[in-house]
């Protein structure tokens, strides 16, 4: 087996891996290896914002996972996109910059996770940020991660925002200040109309350093345990495209940044996990950690569709050749227009019922409609006010099916498995209907197409939620942080009971944040770098 030695070996060149590679290789005295199972981010549609339509469910850029059939989704299995390319999910995601809310992080700290309260993590958000409006109490400027405003407007979205205000959701300037209650246009990780992924932000410059080695098409197959210390991990086995297995040793640490699916998968392939799960997969137990792969949380979005008349939507603009040419020309000349669009532009946060302590549902409002991403837009004018439960009670799992790293793990989010989640789904649909009935939208004659106005009973609406619900691509929690028996890492992200190994990605979240998960993942990696440097200083 070919073997190389480094100080740090990072598995996964997604958002967290790019941050780790940048920050750790800034010390010229250390040698860093970054392994990525996917390829380079040289595909045209990665960098054009609307290109998510062509990167999701594309094996060139997406792992193309599918869930197990879900009882809460009326037996459906759904696609579960995860980035398989430099930049990981930041190369295919919605580009929305959303931190979550103060209460998310204060809750983490209340569980005993030192250093993870809102006031303590805010400096890490600011450290990496290059905010378009400059630095202030809540934002940073001059960092690597560019945050800009949208570059296209839609009258129908302005009207939806007005209708939301009529329903009690105030207009606010922006999210990301700790309390997201209100409606605002999402701010995005773009620079002058181009996607600003983890690769662009953190890796491109760092990759020029002689002490950082980046390997693509490098599939990690297992962790190497030390021959002298049974509880120490000191390397990673991986395969390049030539099929030859190689070993990269880590004199200091191995850092798993493969995400909420990939990190528990590699732990289990290495014999780290619950004995029952490993036995079922035919993998010998090396270190017992029953929480590996458990605690999967995700935001389930219910995609409600309304037909509208007299309003411009992307459905009409993209249907004609003239419209397509006009959008392309606008983008080429000005870097504005629909080709700069994330999947959703307008957001709103509210309580699903007055008993909620803070905003617990979020809308992603889209001036378009389609059956699912990757399929054609509908041949009529429409908008999609998609609503999701920000604090799901349901917990799922990710577990390997066998010892082959090329076989996708079994992913079971377990959506809508609690009475509380089902209640929030019902409340979210009904709240959406109240907004769509608002005076400000009346001139567009909105007609509910999905699920349909004839569905009124709880039983009918719960079935509709199962039929329409789908992931919003925010899996977290499968290597959660904590100190109890089901925690996988401690509050310094070290795998419990082992040395030389940390997990640094969204899988360490004890509970899911209120909103999109990319910005929190950047923060987690920033904080991890400080913790790592402190240990080795």
Coordinates of N, CA and C in Angstrom, one line a residue, residues 2 217 238-246:
X2 N 0.6 2.1 -1.0 CA 1.4 3.4 -1.0 C 1.0 4.2 0.2
X217 N -11.3 12.8 -6.7 CA -11.6 11.4 -7.0 C -10.9 10.5 -6.0
X238 N -7.6 5.3 1.4 CA -8.5 5.8 0.3 C -8.0 5.3 -1.0
X239 N -8.9 5.4 -2.0 CA -8.6 4.9 -3.4 C -8.8 6.1 -4.3
X240 N -7.8 6.2 -5.2 CA -7.9 7.1 -6.4 C -8.6 6.4 -7.5
X241 N -8.7 7.1 -8.7 CA -9.4 6.5 -9.8 C -8.7 5.3 -10.3
X242 N -7.4 5.1 -10.0 CA -6.6 4.0 -10.5 C -7.0 2.7 -9.7
X243 N -7.8 2.8 -8.7 CA -8.2 1.7 -7.9 C -7.3 1.2 -6.9
X244 N -6.1 1.7 -6.8 CA -5.1 1.3 -5.8 C -5.4 1.9 -4.5
X245 N -5.4 1.1 -3.4 CA -5.6 1.7 -2.1 C -4.3 2.3 -1.6
X246 N -4.5 3.5 -1.0 CA -3.4 4.2 -0.4 C -3.7 4.6 1.0

